């Protein structure tokens, strides 16, 4: 039996070393190691041997099986290496590969990053809040009358449970005031939603960044200086800024922000809104908090809000705001760094 096993081993090793394909190698694997293979049959026949002969034969059989298995694996590795060499024949692997096409940030993201950088340098901290809001946070706390058009279903996306998609990021300012006592100096970027007819200047979903500063002795002069510094940080030091009286429910007095510069065509452009925080907003927050943390006799503040999409339009000279959401690669590729 020992001689038969040695002969089987030598034959298997010789066949394995001579095989020239993976398919033939797999056939040899089945022939010797498969369930009905030669080595398996000898293993099955061991039960017919005398008990005292089985251990020695078992050890020898394991040695043969190990040798054949190792030879099969080594030959498989060699055949794979040959296949790889053939595949690379005539290929200069030192040549540079095909360049990977680079993407870029969206123009709205680029501008938002720029605005965030300017506001942080001015000492403002970023705050965030939910897109789905309560009517109190979006309207009541911001001194919006019950009959204001913005509260109609024609202007606001209401959910079945009575909540709504925020129409402005001012809701974040209210949440910050609920949680933190003054002084406060924050800005709040984010998406807003309104039932606007989508056209060259309006989107149903757009982006805003708002600022809020509350402290003792904050004045309209502080508001103007802050707005001017922010605008010039975005558009350049030569940009002119003017404030036009306007009305917003949550600020008093309120202003529209207009800008003008040679780079923007040397004409006045309506840009954003701002104003001194209405004391009624402080009173709403105090009632919600259950204290007098925002005493309007002690604290004053201002707020301002910019539409990021409109800013992007102005900076890029875009004729249509819809270019920002159409994902046209011919347009977006212009913003590659």
mmCIF file of C-alpha atoms in Angstrom:
data_model
loop_
_atom_site.group_PDB
_atom_site.id
_atom_site.type_symbol
_atom_site.label_atom_id
_atom_site.label_comp_id
_atom_site.label_asym_id
_atom_site.label_seq_id
_atom_site.Cartn_x
_atom_site.Cartn_y
_atom_site.Cartn_z
ATOM 1 C CA UNK A 1 0.000 0.000 0.000
ATOM 2 C CA UNK A 2 2.887 2.354 0.802
ATOM 3 C CA UNK A 3 4.372 1.810 -2.632
ATOM 4 C CA UNK A 4 1.002 2.395 -4.256
ATOM 5 C CA UNK A 5 0.593 5.728 -2.432
ATOM 6 C CA UNK A 6 4.095 6.844 -3.391
ATOM 7 C CA UNK A 7 3.410 5.950 -7.005
ATOM 8 C CA UNK A 8 0.095 7.867 -6.879
ATOM 9 C CA UNK A 9 1.824 10.921 -5.407
ATOM 10 C CA UNK A 10 4.568 10.951 -8.030
ATOM 11 C CA UNK A 11 2.062 10.585 -10.875
ATOM 12 C CA UNK A 12 -0.115 13.393 -9.521
ATOM 13 C CA UNK A 13 2.822 15.771 -9.071
ATOM 14 C CA UNK A 14 4.065 15.046 -12.572
ATOM 15 C CA UNK A 15 0.662 15.685 -14.136
ATOM 16 C CA UNK A 16 0.155 18.889 -12.161
ATOM 17 C CA UNK A 17 3.533 20.319 -13.175
ATOM 18 C CA UNK A 18 2.803 19.597 -16.843
ATOM 19 C CA UNK A 19 -0.747 20.969 -17.009
ATOM 20 C CA UNK A 20 -1.143 24.056 -19.214
ATOM 21 C CA UNK A 21 -4.568 25.513 -18.396
ATOM 22 C CA UNK A 22 -6.816 26.284 -15.466
ATOM 23 C CA UNK A 23 -9.521 24.005 -16.867
ATOM 24 C CA UNK A 24 -7.148 21.045 -17.041
ATOM 25 C CA UNK A 25 -5.882 21.858 -13.549
ATOM 26 C CA UNK A 26 -9.431 21.760 -12.200
ATOM 27 C CA UNK A 27 -9.914 18.345 -13.793
ATOM 28 C CA UNK A 28 -6.797 17.065 -12.012
ATOM 29 C CA UNK A 29 -8.080 18.497 -8.734
ATOM 30 C CA UNK A 30 -11.284 16.487 -9.124
ATOM 31 C CA UNK A 31 -9.367 13.405 -10.324
ATOM 32 C CA UNK A 32 -7.190 13.228 -7.212
ATOM 33 C CA UNK A 33 -8.992 15.156 -4.461
ATOM 34 C CA UNK A 34 -12.642 15.000 -5.493
ATOM 35 C CA UNK A 35 -15.212 12.885 -3.665
ATOM 36 C CA UNK A 36 -14.620 10.031 -6.114
ATOM 37 C CA UNK A 37 -10.946 10.850 -6.692
ATOM 38 C CA UNK A 38 -8.031 8.477 -6.264
ATOM 39 C CA UNK A 39 -6.941 9.717 -2.843
ATOM 40 C CA UNK A 40 -10.517 9.770 -1.556
ATOM 41 C CA UNK A 41 -11.056 6.157 -2.680
ATOM 42 C CA UNK A 42 -7.950 4.999 -0.812
ATOM 43 C CA UNK A 43 -9.182 6.830 2.270
ATOM 44 C CA UNK A 44 -12.520 5.030 1.990
ATOM 45 C CA UNK A 45 -10.757 1.663 1.675
ATOM 46 C CA UNK A 46 -8.863 2.103 4.957
ATOM 47 C CA UNK A 47 -11.811 0.689 6.874
ATOM 48 C CA UNK A 48 -11.048 -2.727 5.395
ATOM 49 C CA UNK A 49 -7.453 -2.749 6.679
ATOM 50 C CA UNK A 50 -6.382 -4.334 9.949
ATOM 51 C CA UNK A 51 -6.756 -1.914 12.835
ATOM 52 C CA UNK A 52 -3.038 -1.802 13.618
ATOM 53 C CA UNK A 53 -2.133 -0.733 10.029
ATOM 54 C CA UNK A 54 -4.542 2.184 9.811
ATOM 55 C CA UNK A 55 -2.554 4.890 11.739
ATOM 56 C CA UNK A 56 0.600 4.567 9.648
ATOM 57 C CA UNK A 57 -1.342 4.478 6.412
ATOM 58 C CA UNK A 58 -3.460 7.465 7.520
ATOM 59 C CA UNK A 59 -0.349 9.562 8.147
ATOM 60 C CA UNK A 60 1.097 8.655 4.760
ATOM 61 C CA UNK A 61 -2.228 9.370 3.035
ATOM 62 C CA UNK A 62 -2.379 12.837 4.654
ATOM 63 C CA UNK A 63 1.168 13.559 3.478
ATOM 64 C CA UNK A 64 0.220 12.618 -0.093
ATOM 65 C CA UNK A 65 -2.969 14.728 0.047
ATOM 66 C CA UNK A 66 -0.999 17.722 1.404
ATOM 67 C CA UNK A 67 1.667 17.406 -1.285
ATOM 68 C CA UNK A 68 -0.880 17.174 -4.112
ATOM 69 C CA UNK A 69 -2.901 20.121 -2.724
ATOM 70 C CA UNK A 70 0.220 22.299 -2.450
ATOM 71 C CA UNK A 71 1.250 21.396 -5.996
ATOM 72 C CA UNK A 72 -2.213 22.285 -7.329
ATOM 73 C CA UNK A 73 -2.155 25.685 -5.581
ATOM 74 C CA UNK A 74 1.366 26.478 -6.755
ATOM 75 C CA UNK A 75 0.509 25.558 -10.347
ATOM 76 C CA UNK A 76 -2.687 27.668 -10.199
ATOM 77 C CA UNK A 77 -0.644 30.679 -9.054
ATOM 78 C CA UNK A 78 1.873 30.111 -11.836
ATOM 79 C CA UNK A 79 -0.850 29.834 -14.487
ATOM 80 C CA UNK A 80 -2.489 33.045 -13.199
ATOM 81 C CA UNK A 81 0.845 34.865 -13.351
ATOM 82 C CA UNK A 82 1.315 33.691 -16.941
ATOM 83 C CA UNK A 83 -2.182 34.907 -17.792
ATOM 84 C CA UNK A 84 -1.447 38.332 -16.262
ATOM 85 C CA UNK A 85 1.812 38.623 -18.182
ATOM 86 C CA UNK A 86 0.051 37.788 -21.433
ATOM 87 C CA UNK A 87 -2.643 40.386 -20.711
ATOM 88 C CA UNK A 88 -0.017 43.074 -20.135
ATOM 89 C CA UNK A 89 2.112 42.136 -23.115
ATOM 90 C CA UNK A 90 2.760 45.248 -25.175
ATOM 91 C CA UNK A 91 1.377 47.549 -22.453
ATOM 92 C CA UNK A 92 3.713 50.142 -20.958
ATOM 93 C CA UNK A 93 2.541 50.255 -17.348
ATOM 94 C CA UNK A 94 4.743 53.304 -16.693
ATOM 95 C CA UNK A 95 2.598 55.507 -18.949
ATOM 96 C CA UNK A 96 0.186 57.869 -17.125
ATOM 97 C CA UNK A 97 -3.397 56.692 -16.863
ATOM 98 C CA UNK A 98 -6.498 58.329 -18.276
ATOM 99 C CA UNK A 99 -7.041 61.609 -16.401
ATOM 100 C CA UNK A 100 -9.917 61.533 -13.922
ATOM 101 C CA UNK A 101 -12.373 64.292 -14.705
ATOM 102 C CA UNK A 102 -12.590 66.692 -11.768
ATOM 103 C CA UNK A 103 -15.870 67.929 -10.421
ATOM 104 C CA UNK A 104 -16.538 71.215 -8.668
ATOM 105 C CA UNK A 105 -18.689 72.732 -5.964
ATOM 106 C CA UNK A 106 -22.053 74.163 -6.989
ATOM 107 C CA UNK A 107 -22.062 77.973 -7.417
ATOM 108 C CA UNK A 108 -24.552 78.316 -4.543
ATOM 109 C CA UNK A 109 -22.267 76.252 -2.294
ATOM 110 C CA UNK A 110 -19.261 78.330 -3.331
ATOM 111 C CA UNK A 111 -21.060 81.550 -2.442
ATOM 112 C CA UNK A 112 -22.428 80.158 0.821
ATOM 113 C CA UNK A 113 -18.921 79.105 1.863
ATOM 114 C CA UNK A 114 -17.756 82.615 1.073
ATOM 115 C CA UNK A 115 -20.561 84.203 3.113
ATOM 116 C CA UNK A 116 -19.873 81.875 6.045
ATOM 117 C CA UNK A 117 -16.191 82.813 5.959
ATOM 118 C CA UNK A 118 -16.982 86.552 6.023
ATOM 119 C CA UNK A 119 -19.493 86.256 8.870
ATOM 120 C CA UNK A 120 -17.183 84.124 10.976
ATOM 121 C CA UNK A 121 -14.430 86.698 10.598
ATOM 122 C CA UNK A 122 -16.934 89.258 11.865
ATOM 123 C CA UNK A 123 -17.480 87.235 15.045
ATOM 124 C CA UNK A 124 -20.756 85.487 14.188
ATOM 125 C CA UNK A 125 -21.289 81.816 15.135
ATOM 126 C CA UNK A 126 -23.241 79.410 12.933
ATOM 127 C CA UNK A 127 -26.612 78.059 14.121
ATOM 128 C CA UNK A 128 -28.858 75.443 12.550
ATOM 129 C CA UNK A 129 -32.478 74.360 12.849
ATOM 130 C CA UNK A 130 -35.133 72.065 11.341
ATOM 131 C CA UNK A 131 -36.610 72.577 7.882
ATOM 132 C CA UNK A 132 -40.021 71.413 9.167
ATOM 133 C CA UNK A 133 -41.283 73.998 11.632
ATOM 134 C CA UNK A 134 -44.261 74.961 13.767
ATOM 135 C CA UNK A 135 -46.501 77.851 12.828
ATOM 136 C CA UNK A 136 -45.482 79.574 16.059
ATOM 137 C CA UNK A 137 -41.765 79.567 15.195
ATOM 138 C CA UNK A 138 -42.347 80.630 11.603
ATOM 139 C CA UNK A 139 -45.037 83.276 12.092
ATOM 140 C CA UNK A 140 -46.321 83.991 15.613
ATOM 141 C CA UNK A 141 -42.900 84.435 17.212
ATOM 142 C CA UNK A 142 -41.887 86.707 14.332
ATOM 143 C CA UNK A 143 -44.818 89.063 14.932
ATOM 144 C CA UNK A 144 -46.597 88.026 11.732
ATOM 145 C CA UNK A 145 -50.327 88.910 11.902
ATOM 146 C CA UNK A 146 -52.880 86.114 11.652
ATOM 147 C CA UNK A 147 -54.238 87.583 8.402
ATOM 148 C CA UNK A 148 -50.827 88.003 6.757
ATOM 149 C CA UNK A 149 -50.798 86.557 3.196
ATOM 150 C CA UNK A 150 -47.719 84.445 3.966
ATOM 151 C CA UNK A 151 -49.835 82.328 6.329
ATOM 152 C CA UNK A 152 -52.164 81.214 3.529
ATOM 153 C CA UNK A 153 -51.870 77.778 1.964
ATOM 154 C CA UNK A 154 -51.317 79.550 -1.355
ATOM 155 C CA UNK A 155 -47.978 80.864 -0.069
ATOM 156 C CA UNK A 156 -46.737 78.254 2.427
ATOM 157 C CA UNK A 157 -46.281 74.470 2.279
ATOM 158 C CA UNK A 158 -48.359 73.122 5.183
ATOM 159 C CA UNK A 159 -48.156 69.500 6.333
ATOM 160 C CA UNK A 160 -51.207 67.429 7.364
ATOM 161 C CA UNK A 161 -50.274 67.694 11.067
ATOM 162 C CA UNK A 162 -50.315 71.506 10.979
ATOM 163 C CA UNK A 163 -46.571 71.981 10.753
ATOM 164 C CA UNK A 164 -44.987 73.585 7.705
ATOM 165 C CA UNK A 165 -41.824 73.914 5.653
ATOM 166 C CA UNK A 166 -40.063 77.007 6.943
ATOM 167 C CA UNK A 167 -40.456 80.039 4.717
ATOM 168 C CA UNK A 168 -37.352 81.749 6.132
ATOM 169 C CA UNK A 169 -34.359 80.874 8.274
ATOM 170 C CA UNK A 170 -35.500 83.432 10.878
ATOM 171 C CA UNK A 171 -37.050 80.420 12.625
ATOM 172 C CA UNK A 172 -33.528 79.410 13.645
ATOM 173 C CA UNK A 173 -33.047 82.761 15.347
ATOM 174 C CA UNK A 174 -36.180 82.156 17.433
ATOM 175 C CA UNK A 175 -34.966 78.706 18.455
ATOM 176 C CA UNK A 176 -31.593 80.126 19.477
ATOM 177 C CA UNK A 177 -33.281 82.794 21.606
ATOM 178 C CA UNK A 178 -35.445 80.118 23.228
ATOM 179 C CA UNK A 179 -32.344 78.180 24.232
ATOM 180 C CA UNK A 180 -29.785 80.906 24.951
ATOM 181 C CA UNK A 181 -29.947 84.107 26.986
ATOM 182 C CA UNK A 182 -28.464 87.281 25.460
ATOM 183 C CA UNK A 183 -26.058 88.455 24.205
ATOM 184 C CA UNK A 184 -26.435 86.593 20.898
ATOM 185 C CA UNK A 185 -24.404 86.890 17.689
ATOM 186 C CA UNK A 186 -25.308 84.146 15.202
ATOM 187 C CA UNK A 187 -25.934 83.521 11.518
ATOM 188 C CA UNK A 188 -28.162 80.798 10.124
ATOM 189 C CA UNK A 189 -27.787 79.443 6.581
ATOM 190 C CA UNK A 190 -30.307 77.001 5.161
ATOM 191 C CA UNK A 191 -33.030 76.092 2.690
ATOM 192 C CA UNK A 192 -36.421 77.826 2.643
ATOM 193 C CA UNK A 193 -39.662 76.868 0.918
ATOM 194 C CA UNK A 194 -42.471 78.975 -0.531
ATOM 195 C CA UNK A 195 -45.293 78.357 -2.981
ATOM 196 C CA UNK A 196 -43.806 80.782 -5.475
ATOM 197 C CA UNK A 197 -44.390 80.387 -9.180
ATOM 198 C CA UNK A 198 -41.073 79.174 -10.584
ATOM 199 C CA UNK A 199 -39.755 81.701 -13.075
ATOM 200 C CA UNK A 200 -36.567 83.573 -13.965
ATOM 201 C CA UNK A 201 -36.294 85.115 -10.470
ATOM 202 C CA UNK A 202 -38.211 82.729 -8.168
ATOM 203 C CA UNK A 203 -37.819 79.141 -6.955
ATOM 204 C CA UNK A 204 -40.056 77.092 -4.662
ATOM 205 C CA UNK A 205 -36.966 76.062 -2.699
ATOM 206 C CA UNK A 206 -34.177 78.562 -2.215
ATOM 207 C CA UNK A 207 -31.332 79.299 0.184
ATOM 208 C CA UNK A 208 -30.901 82.050 2.736
ATOM 209 C CA UNK A 209 -28.332 83.189 5.249
ATOM 210 C CA UNK A 210 -29.563 85.375 8.089
ATOM 211 C CA UNK A 211 -27.742 87.148 10.872
ATOM 212 C CA UNK A 212 -28.865 88.137 14.374
ATOM 213 C CA UNK A 213 -27.036 90.312 16.890
ATOM 214 C CA UNK A 214 -28.524 91.124 20.308
ATOM 215 C CA UNK A 215 -26.701 92.981 23.059
ATOM 216 C CA UNK A 216 -26.983 96.032 25.254
ATOM 217 C CA UNK A 217 -26.850 99.277 23.326
ATOM 218 C CA UNK A 218 -27.031 97.859 19.786
ATOM 219 C CA UNK A 219 -28.067 100.637 17.402
ATOM 220 C CA UNK A 220 -29.052 101.203 13.802
ATOM 221 C CA UNK A 221 -25.496 102.410 13.172
ATOM 222 C CA UNK A 222 -24.235 98.962 14.223
ATOM 223 C CA UNK A 223 -26.649 97.363 11.773
ATOM 224 C CA UNK A 224 -25.489 99.561 8.914
ATOM 225 C CA UNK A 225 -21.800 98.991 9.657
ATOM 226 C CA UNK A 226 -22.333 95.221 9.827
ATOM 227 C CA UNK A 227 -24.299 95.092 6.576
ATOM 228 C CA UNK A 228 -21.720 97.232 4.767
ATOM 229 C CA UNK A 229 -18.842 95.069 6.038
ATOM 230 C CA UNK A 230 -20.624 91.872 4.991
ATOM 231 C CA UNK A 231 -21.568 93.156 1.532
ATOM 232 C CA UNK A 232 -18.068 94.454 0.837
ATOM 233 C CA UNK A 233 -16.605 91.172 2.070
ATOM 234 C CA UNK A 234 -18.619 89.465 -0.679
ATOM 235 C CA UNK A 235 -18.550 92.000 -3.509
ATOM 236 C CA UNK A 236 -15.406 94.041 -2.862
ATOM 237 C CA UNK A 237 -14.450 97.208 -1.003
ATOM 238 C CA UNK A 238 -15.638 99.499 -3.808
ATOM 239 C CA UNK A 239 -19.273 98.353 -3.424
ATOM 240 C CA UNK A 240 -21.740 101.088 -2.445
ATOM 241 C CA UNK A 241 -24.514 100.182 0.000
ATOM 242 C CA UNK A 242 -27.735 101.991 0.799
ATOM 243 C CA UNK A 243 -30.656 101.186 3.102
ATOM 244 C CA UNK A 244 -34.183 101.974 1.898
ATOM 245 C CA UNK A 245 -37.083 102.094 4.405
ATOM 246 C CA UNK A 246 -39.301 99.039 4.093
ATOM 247 C CA UNK A 247 -41.642 96.914 6.215
ATOM 248 C CA UNK A 248 -41.072 93.518 7.806
ATOM 249 C CA UNK A 249 -43.279 92.269 10.672
ATOM 250 C CA UNK A 250 -40.339 91.220 12.837
ATOM 251 C CA UNK A 251 -38.133 94.331 12.581
ATOM 252 C CA UNK A 252 -38.793 98.003 13.309
ATOM 253 C CA UNK A 253 -37.458 100.042 11.636
ATOM 254 C CA UNK A 254 -36.940 97.848 8.572
ATOM 255 C CA UNK A 255 -34.877 98.385 5.435
ATOM 256 C CA UNK A 256 -34.155 96.939 2.029
ATOM 257 C CA UNK A 257 -30.445 96.690 1.196
ATOM 258 C CA UNK A 258 -29.367 97.934 -2.241
ATOM 259 C CA UNK A 259 -25.857 97.714 -3.673
ATOM 260 C CA UNK A 260 -24.017 99.272 -6.591
ATOM 261 C CA UNK A 261 -20.562 98.762 -8.075
ATOM 262 C CA UNK A 262 -18.829 99.028 -11.423
ATOM 263 C CA UNK A 263 -18.412 95.234 -11.532
ATOM 264 C CA UNK A 264 -22.195 94.853 -11.236
ATOM 265 C CA UNK A 265 -23.007 97.262 -14.043
ATOM 266 C CA UNK A 266 -22.917 100.464 -11.998
ATOM 267 C CA UNK A 267 -26.641 100.316 -11.212
ATOM 268 C CA UNK A 268 -28.500 99.876 -7.926
ATOM 269 C CA UNK A 269 -29.588 96.284 -7.253
ATOM 270 C CA UNK A 270 -32.032 95.206 -4.560
ATOM 271 C CA UNK A 271 -30.166 92.654 -2.478
ATOM 272 C CA UNK A 272 -31.638 91.808 0.936
ATOM 273 C CA UNK A 273 -33.629 92.934 3.968
ATOM 274 C CA UNK A 274 -32.675 94.021 7.467
ATOM 275 C CA UNK A 275 -33.855 95.940 10.498
ATOM 276 C CA UNK A 276 -33.828 96.356 14.260
ATOM 277 C CA UNK A 277 -35.501 93.452 16.080
ATOM 278 C CA UNK A 278 -39.074 94.413 16.980
ATOM 279 C CA UNK A 279 -39.643 94.382 20.777
ATOM 280 C CA UNK A 280 -42.747 92.277 20.093
ATOM 281 C CA UNK A 281 -40.426 89.430 19.032
ATOM 282 C CA UNK A 282 -38.605 89.661 22.368
ATOM 283 C CA UNK A 283 -41.947 89.513 24.193
ATOM 284 C CA UNK A 284 -42.998 86.398 22.257
ATOM 285 C CA UNK A 285 -39.728 84.664 23.123
ATOM 286 C CA UNK A 286 -40.015 85.665 26.787
ATOM 287 C CA UNK A 287 -43.495 84.152 26.999
ATOM 288 C CA UNK A 288 -42.228 80.935 25.442
ATOM 289 C CA UNK A 289 -39.225 80.803 27.775
ATOM 290 C CA UNK A 290 -41.274 81.725 30.824
ATOM 291 C CA UNK A 291 -38.889 84.481 31.902
ATOM 292 C CA UNK A 292 -37.787 88.004 30.977
ATOM 293 C CA UNK A 293 -34.380 87.110 29.554
ATOM 294 C CA UNK A 294 -34.986 89.280 26.483
ATOM 295 C CA UNK A 295 -36.156 92.422 28.246
ATOM 296 C CA UNK A 296 -36.662 94.993 25.435
ATOM 297 C CA UNK A 297 -35.870 97.774 27.905
ATOM 298 C CA UNK A 298 -32.377 96.345 28.307
ATOM 299 C CA UNK A 299 -31.567 94.485 25.099
ATOM 300 C CA UNK A 300 -31.685 95.652 21.508
ATOM 301 C CA UNK A 301 -30.603 93.924 18.345
ATOM 302 C CA UNK A 302 -30.721 93.711 14.593
ATOM 303 C CA UNK A 303 -31.331 91.027 11.996
ATOM 304 C CA UNK A 304 -30.538 90.754 8.294
ATOM 305 C CA UNK A 305 -31.282 88.165 5.640
ATOM 306 C CA UNK A 306 -29.755 87.477 2.222
ATOM 307 C CA UNK A 307 -30.993 85.153 -0.504
ATOM 308 C CA UNK A 308 -27.949 83.099 -1.497
ATOM 309 C CA UNK A 309 -29.420 82.132 -4.868
ATOM 310 C CA UNK A 310 -30.047 85.787 -5.712
ATOM 311 C CA UNK A 311 -26.512 86.667 -4.641
ATOM 312 C CA UNK A 312 -25.196 83.930 -6.930
ATOM 313 C CA UNK A 313 -27.256 85.352 -9.791
ATOM 314 C CA UNK A 314 -25.856 88.839 -9.226
ATOM 315 C CA UNK A 315 -22.240 87.736 -8.907
ATOM 316 C CA UNK A 316 -22.381 85.526 -12.001
ATOM 317 C CA UNK A 317 -24.563 87.876 -14.030
ATOM 318 C CA UNK A 318 -27.134 85.132 -14.603
ATOM 319 C CA UNK A 319 -30.316 86.064 -16.484
ATOM 320 C CA UNK A 320 -32.339 83.180 -15.011
ATOM 321 C CA UNK A 321 -32.222 81.720 -11.485
ATOM 322 C CA UNK A 322 -33.375 78.349 -12.823
ATOM 323 C CA UNK A 323 -29.877 77.793 -14.193
ATOM 324 C CA UNK A 324 -28.853 77.081 -10.592
ATOM 325 C CA UNK A 325 -31.151 74.050 -10.261
ATOM 326 C CA UNK A 326 -31.265 72.545 -13.764
ATOM 327 C CA UNK A 327 -27.984 70.586 -13.373
ATOM 328 C CA UNK A 328 -26.863 71.511 -16.879
ATOM 329 C CA UNK A 329 -23.208 70.431 -17.040
ATOM 330 C CA UNK A 330 -22.450 73.057 -19.669
ATOM 331 C CA UNK A 331 -23.279 75.679 -17.037
ATOM 332 C CA UNK A 332 -21.859 73.954 -13.949
ATOM 333 C CA UNK A 333 -18.506 73.155 -15.586
ATOM 334 C CA UNK A 334 -17.759 76.882 -15.698
ATOM 335 C CA UNK A 335 -17.223 76.753 -11.920
ATOM 336 C CA UNK A 336 -14.405 74.230 -11.928
ATOM 337 C CA UNK A 337 -11.455 75.341 -9.850
#
